[in-house]
mmCIF file of C-alpha atoms in Angstrom:
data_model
loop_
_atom_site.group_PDB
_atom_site.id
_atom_site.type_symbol
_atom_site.label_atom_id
_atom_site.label_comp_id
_atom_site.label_asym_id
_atom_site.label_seq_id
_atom_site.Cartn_x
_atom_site.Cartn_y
_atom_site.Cartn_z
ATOM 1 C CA UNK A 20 38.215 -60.734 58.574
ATOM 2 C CA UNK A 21 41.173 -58.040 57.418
ATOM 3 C CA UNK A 22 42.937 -61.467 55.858
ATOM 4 C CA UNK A 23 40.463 -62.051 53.701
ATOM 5 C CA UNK A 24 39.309 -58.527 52.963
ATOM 6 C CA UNK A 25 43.153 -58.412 52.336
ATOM 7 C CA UNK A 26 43.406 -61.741 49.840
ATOM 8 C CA UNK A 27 40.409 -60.788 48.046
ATOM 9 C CA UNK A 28 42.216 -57.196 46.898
ATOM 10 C CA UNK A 29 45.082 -58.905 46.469
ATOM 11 C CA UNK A 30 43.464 -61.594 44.129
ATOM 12 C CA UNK A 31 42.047 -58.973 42.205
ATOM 13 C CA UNK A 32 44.457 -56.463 41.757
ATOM 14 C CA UNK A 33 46.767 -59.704 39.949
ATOM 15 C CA UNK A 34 43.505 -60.178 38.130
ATOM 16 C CA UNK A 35 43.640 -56.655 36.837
ATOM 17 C CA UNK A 36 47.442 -56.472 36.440
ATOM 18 C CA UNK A 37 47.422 -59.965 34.737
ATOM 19 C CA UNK A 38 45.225 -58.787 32.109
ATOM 20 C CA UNK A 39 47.707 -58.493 29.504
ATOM 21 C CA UNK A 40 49.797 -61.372 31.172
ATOM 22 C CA UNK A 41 47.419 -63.750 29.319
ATOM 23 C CA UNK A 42 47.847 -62.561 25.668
ATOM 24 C CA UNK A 43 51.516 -62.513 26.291
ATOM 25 C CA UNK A 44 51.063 -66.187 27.516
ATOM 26 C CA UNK A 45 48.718 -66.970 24.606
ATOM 27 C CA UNK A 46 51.719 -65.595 21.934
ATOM 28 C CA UNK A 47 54.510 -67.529 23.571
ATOM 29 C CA UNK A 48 52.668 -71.045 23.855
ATOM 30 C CA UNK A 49 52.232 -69.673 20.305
ATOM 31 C CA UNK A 50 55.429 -69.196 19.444
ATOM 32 C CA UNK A 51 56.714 -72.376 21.504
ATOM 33 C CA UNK A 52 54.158 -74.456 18.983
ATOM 34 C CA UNK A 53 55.079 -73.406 15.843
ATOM 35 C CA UNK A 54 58.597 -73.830 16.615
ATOM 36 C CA UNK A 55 58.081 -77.002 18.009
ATOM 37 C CA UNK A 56 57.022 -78.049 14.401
ATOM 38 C CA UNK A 57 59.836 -76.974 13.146
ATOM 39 C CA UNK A 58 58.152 -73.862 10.858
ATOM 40 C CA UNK A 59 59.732 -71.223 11.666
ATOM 41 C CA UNK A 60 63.826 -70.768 13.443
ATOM 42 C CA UNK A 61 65.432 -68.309 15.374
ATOM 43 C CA UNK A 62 68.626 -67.072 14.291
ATOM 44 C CA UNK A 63 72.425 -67.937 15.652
ATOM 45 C CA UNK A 64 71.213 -65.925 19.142
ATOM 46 C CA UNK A 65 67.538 -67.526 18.943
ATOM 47 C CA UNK A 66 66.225 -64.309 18.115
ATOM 48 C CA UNK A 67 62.747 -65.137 15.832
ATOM 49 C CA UNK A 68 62.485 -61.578 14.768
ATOM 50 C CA UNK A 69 58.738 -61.366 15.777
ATOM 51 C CA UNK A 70 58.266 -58.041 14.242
ATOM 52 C CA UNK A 71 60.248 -58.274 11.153
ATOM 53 C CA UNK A 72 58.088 -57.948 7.503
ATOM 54 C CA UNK A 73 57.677 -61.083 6.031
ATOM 55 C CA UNK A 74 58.218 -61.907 2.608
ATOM 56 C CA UNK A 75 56.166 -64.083 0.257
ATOM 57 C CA UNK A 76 58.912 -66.650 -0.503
ATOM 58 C CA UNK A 77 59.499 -66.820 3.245
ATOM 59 C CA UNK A 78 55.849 -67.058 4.149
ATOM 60 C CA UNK A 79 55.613 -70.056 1.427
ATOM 61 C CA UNK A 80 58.129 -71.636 2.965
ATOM 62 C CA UNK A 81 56.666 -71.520 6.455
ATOM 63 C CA UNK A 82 53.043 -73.016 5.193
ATOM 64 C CA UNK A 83 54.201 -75.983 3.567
ATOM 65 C CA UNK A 84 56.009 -77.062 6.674
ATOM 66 C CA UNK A 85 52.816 -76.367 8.594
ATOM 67 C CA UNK A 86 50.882 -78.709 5.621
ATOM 68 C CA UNK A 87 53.576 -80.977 6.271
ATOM 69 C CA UNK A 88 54.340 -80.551 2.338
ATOM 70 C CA UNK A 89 58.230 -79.485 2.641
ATOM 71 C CA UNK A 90 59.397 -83.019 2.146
ATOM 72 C CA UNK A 91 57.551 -83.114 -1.159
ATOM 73 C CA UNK A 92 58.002 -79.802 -2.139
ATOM 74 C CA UNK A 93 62.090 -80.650 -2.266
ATOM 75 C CA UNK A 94 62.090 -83.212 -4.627
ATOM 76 C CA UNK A 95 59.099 -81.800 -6.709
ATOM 77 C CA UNK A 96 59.993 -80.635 -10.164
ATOM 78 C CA UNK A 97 60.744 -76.851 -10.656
ATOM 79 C CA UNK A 98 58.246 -75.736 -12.913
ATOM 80 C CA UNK A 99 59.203 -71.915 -14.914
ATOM 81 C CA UNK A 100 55.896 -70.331 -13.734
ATOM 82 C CA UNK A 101 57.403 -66.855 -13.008
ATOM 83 C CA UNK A 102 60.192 -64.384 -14.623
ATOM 84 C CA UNK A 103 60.891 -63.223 -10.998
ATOM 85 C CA UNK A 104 61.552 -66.868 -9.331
ATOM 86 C CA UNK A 105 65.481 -68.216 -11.023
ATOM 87 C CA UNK A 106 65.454 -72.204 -10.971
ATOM 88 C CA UNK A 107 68.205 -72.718 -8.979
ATOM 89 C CA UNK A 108 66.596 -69.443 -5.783
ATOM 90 C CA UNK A 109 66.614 -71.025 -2.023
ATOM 91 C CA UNK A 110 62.774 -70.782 -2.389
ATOM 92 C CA UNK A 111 62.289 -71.455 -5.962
ATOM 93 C CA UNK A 112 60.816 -75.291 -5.130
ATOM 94 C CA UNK A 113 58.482 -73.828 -2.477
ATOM 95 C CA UNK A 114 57.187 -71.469 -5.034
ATOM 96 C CA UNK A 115 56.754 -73.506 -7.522
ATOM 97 C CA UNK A 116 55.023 -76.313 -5.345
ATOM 98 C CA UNK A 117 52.638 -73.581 -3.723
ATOM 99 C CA UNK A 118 51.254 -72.742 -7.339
ATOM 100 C CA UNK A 119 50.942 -76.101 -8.437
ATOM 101 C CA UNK A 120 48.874 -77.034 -5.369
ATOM 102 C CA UNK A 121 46.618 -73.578 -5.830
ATOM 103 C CA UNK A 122 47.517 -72.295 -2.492
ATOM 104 C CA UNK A 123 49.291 -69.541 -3.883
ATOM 105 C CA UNK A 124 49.734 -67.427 -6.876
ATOM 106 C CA UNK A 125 51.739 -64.472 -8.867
ATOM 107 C CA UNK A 126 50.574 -60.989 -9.768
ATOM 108 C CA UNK A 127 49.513 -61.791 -12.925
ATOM 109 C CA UNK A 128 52.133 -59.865 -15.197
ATOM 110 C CA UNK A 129 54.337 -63.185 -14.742
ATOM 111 C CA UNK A 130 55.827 -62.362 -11.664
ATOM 112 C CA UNK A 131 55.568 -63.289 -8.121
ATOM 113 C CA UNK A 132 57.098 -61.015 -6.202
ATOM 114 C CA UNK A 133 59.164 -63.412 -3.885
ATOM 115 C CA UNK A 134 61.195 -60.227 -2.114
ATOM 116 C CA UNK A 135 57.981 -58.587 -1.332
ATOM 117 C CA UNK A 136 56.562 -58.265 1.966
ATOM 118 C CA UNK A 137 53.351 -60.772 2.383
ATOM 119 C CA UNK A 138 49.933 -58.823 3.389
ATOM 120 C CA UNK A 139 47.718 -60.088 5.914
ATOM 121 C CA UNK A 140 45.348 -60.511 3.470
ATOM 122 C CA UNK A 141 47.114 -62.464 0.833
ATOM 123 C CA UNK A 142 48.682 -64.746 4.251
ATOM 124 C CA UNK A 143 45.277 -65.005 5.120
ATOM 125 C CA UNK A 144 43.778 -65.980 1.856
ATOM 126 C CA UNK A 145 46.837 -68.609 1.638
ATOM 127 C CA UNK A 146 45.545 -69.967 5.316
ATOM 128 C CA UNK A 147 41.582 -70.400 4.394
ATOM 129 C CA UNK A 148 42.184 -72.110 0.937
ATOM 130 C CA UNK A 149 44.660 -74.204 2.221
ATOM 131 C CA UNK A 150 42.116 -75.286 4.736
ATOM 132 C CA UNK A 151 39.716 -76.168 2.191
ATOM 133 C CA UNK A 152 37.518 -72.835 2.713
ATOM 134 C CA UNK A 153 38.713 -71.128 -0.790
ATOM 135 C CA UNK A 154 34.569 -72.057 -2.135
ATOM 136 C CA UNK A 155 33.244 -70.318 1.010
ATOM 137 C CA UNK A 156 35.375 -67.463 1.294
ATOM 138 C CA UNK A 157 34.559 -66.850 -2.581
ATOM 139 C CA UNK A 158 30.616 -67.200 -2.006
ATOM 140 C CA UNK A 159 30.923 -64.477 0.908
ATOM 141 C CA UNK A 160 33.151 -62.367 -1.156
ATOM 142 C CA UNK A 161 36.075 -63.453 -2.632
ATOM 143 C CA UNK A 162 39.189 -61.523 -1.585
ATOM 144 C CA UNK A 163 39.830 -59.553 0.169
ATOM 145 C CA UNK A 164 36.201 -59.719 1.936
ATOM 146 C CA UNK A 165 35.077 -62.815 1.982
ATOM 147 C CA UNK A 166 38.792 -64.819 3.294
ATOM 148 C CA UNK A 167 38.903 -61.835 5.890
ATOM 149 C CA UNK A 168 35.149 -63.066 7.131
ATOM 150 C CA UNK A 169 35.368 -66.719 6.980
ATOM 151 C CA UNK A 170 39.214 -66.339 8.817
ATOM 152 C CA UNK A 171 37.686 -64.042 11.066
ATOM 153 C CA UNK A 172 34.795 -66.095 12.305
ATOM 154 C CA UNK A 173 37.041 -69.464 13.072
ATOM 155 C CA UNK A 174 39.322 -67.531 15.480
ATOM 156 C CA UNK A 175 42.262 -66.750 12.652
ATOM 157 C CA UNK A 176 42.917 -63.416 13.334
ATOM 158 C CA UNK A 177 42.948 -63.534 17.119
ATOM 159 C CA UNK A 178 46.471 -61.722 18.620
ATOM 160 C CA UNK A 179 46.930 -60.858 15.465
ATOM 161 C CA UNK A 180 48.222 -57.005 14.704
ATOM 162 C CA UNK A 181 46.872 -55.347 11.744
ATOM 163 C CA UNK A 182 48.716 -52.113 12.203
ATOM 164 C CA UNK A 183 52.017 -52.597 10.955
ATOM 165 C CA UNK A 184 51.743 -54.944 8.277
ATOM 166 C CA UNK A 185 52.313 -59.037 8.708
ATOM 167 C CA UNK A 186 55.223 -59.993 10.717
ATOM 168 C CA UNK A 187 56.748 -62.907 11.619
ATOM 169 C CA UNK A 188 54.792 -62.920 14.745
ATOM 170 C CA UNK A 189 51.753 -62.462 12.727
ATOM 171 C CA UNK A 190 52.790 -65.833 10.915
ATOM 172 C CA UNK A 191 53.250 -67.526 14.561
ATOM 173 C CA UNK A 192 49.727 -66.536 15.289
ATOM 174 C CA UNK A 193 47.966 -67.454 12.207
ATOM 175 C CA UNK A 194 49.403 -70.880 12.038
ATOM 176 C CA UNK A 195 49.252 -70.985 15.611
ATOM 177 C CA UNK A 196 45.279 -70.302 15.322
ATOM 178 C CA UNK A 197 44.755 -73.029 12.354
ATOM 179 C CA UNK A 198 45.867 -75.882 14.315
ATOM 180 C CA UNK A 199 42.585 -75.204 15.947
ATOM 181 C CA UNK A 200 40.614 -74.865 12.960
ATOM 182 C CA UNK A 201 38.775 -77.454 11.546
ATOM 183 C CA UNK A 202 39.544 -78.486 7.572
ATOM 184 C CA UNK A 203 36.355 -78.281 4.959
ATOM 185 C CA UNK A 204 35.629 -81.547 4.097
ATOM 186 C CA UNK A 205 34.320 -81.875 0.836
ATOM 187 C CA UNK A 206 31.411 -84.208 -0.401
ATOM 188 C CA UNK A 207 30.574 -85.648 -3.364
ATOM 189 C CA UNK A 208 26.475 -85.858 -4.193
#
């Protein structure tokens, strides 16, 4: 009788203690994922730099290798949509690609702020159009609101921080989360 009086407390104390186990689990089958698609790298010493800011170039980057749209992105045309984004920039094909498809755009003074750190909400808004949810998100809001709701109710934002602006971990976790979400299919009547 003490054995099992004595498993039982055992069991649950690494219930209780394993707790947080589980969302660390959760982020590194994350992060073992979204590397294994090749989005995002670590650096020479593997580090992925979970908690670095994110920038916009580098976040458009990361989403058309999750859309599988790098490959066309490199030999697409580099269209002069911004006074901020030089032809010949590391990131200047992504950028331009991202507009053309709609899944991203500039500031509206002409610029698109490549260099700048990427909110969760413009990531986010990026994420539900590019999963065909731009119509809903705009009927139940637009943006902010309304891409923040619909991303919210299909599971985007789970182990996601929104304390210290979007990280690179944040990215691991969003994508990570849309490979789970199903795309808006469209229909013609």
């Amino acid at each position: 009788m003490k054995h099992i009086k004595w498993i039982v407390m055992t069991l649950t104390a690494c219930m209780l203690l394993g707790v947080g186990g589980f969302a660390q689990a959760a982020t590194e089958k994350a992060l073992f994922d979204v590397t294994s698609l090749g989005i995002i790298q670590g650096d020479e010493n593997g580090d992925y730099k979970l908690d670095a800011p994110l920038t916009r170039a580098e976040f458009m980057e990361a989403l058309l290798k999750f859309l599988q749209y790098d490959e066309a992105a490199k030999i697409a045309d580099v269209q002069k949509h911004f006074t901020d984004v030089p032809a010949d920039a590391w990131y200047a094909r992504a950028v331009s690609f991202g507009v053309q498809m709609d899944l991203m755009n500039g500031y509206g003074d002409g610029t698109f702020g490549p260099d700048n750190a990427i909110s969760l909400e413009e990531a986010v808004k990026t994420v539900v159009v590019s999963l065909g949810y731009g119509a809903v998100a705009n009927g139940r809001g637009g943006y902010p609101t309304g891409h923040m709701l619909v991303a919210a109710e299909n599971g985007l934002l789970k182990n996601i921080s929104q304390e210290n602006g979007f990280t690179r971990g944040d990215l691991v976790e969003l994508l990570y989360n849309a490979l789970d979400m199903d795309l808006m299919v469209q229909s013609v009547q």
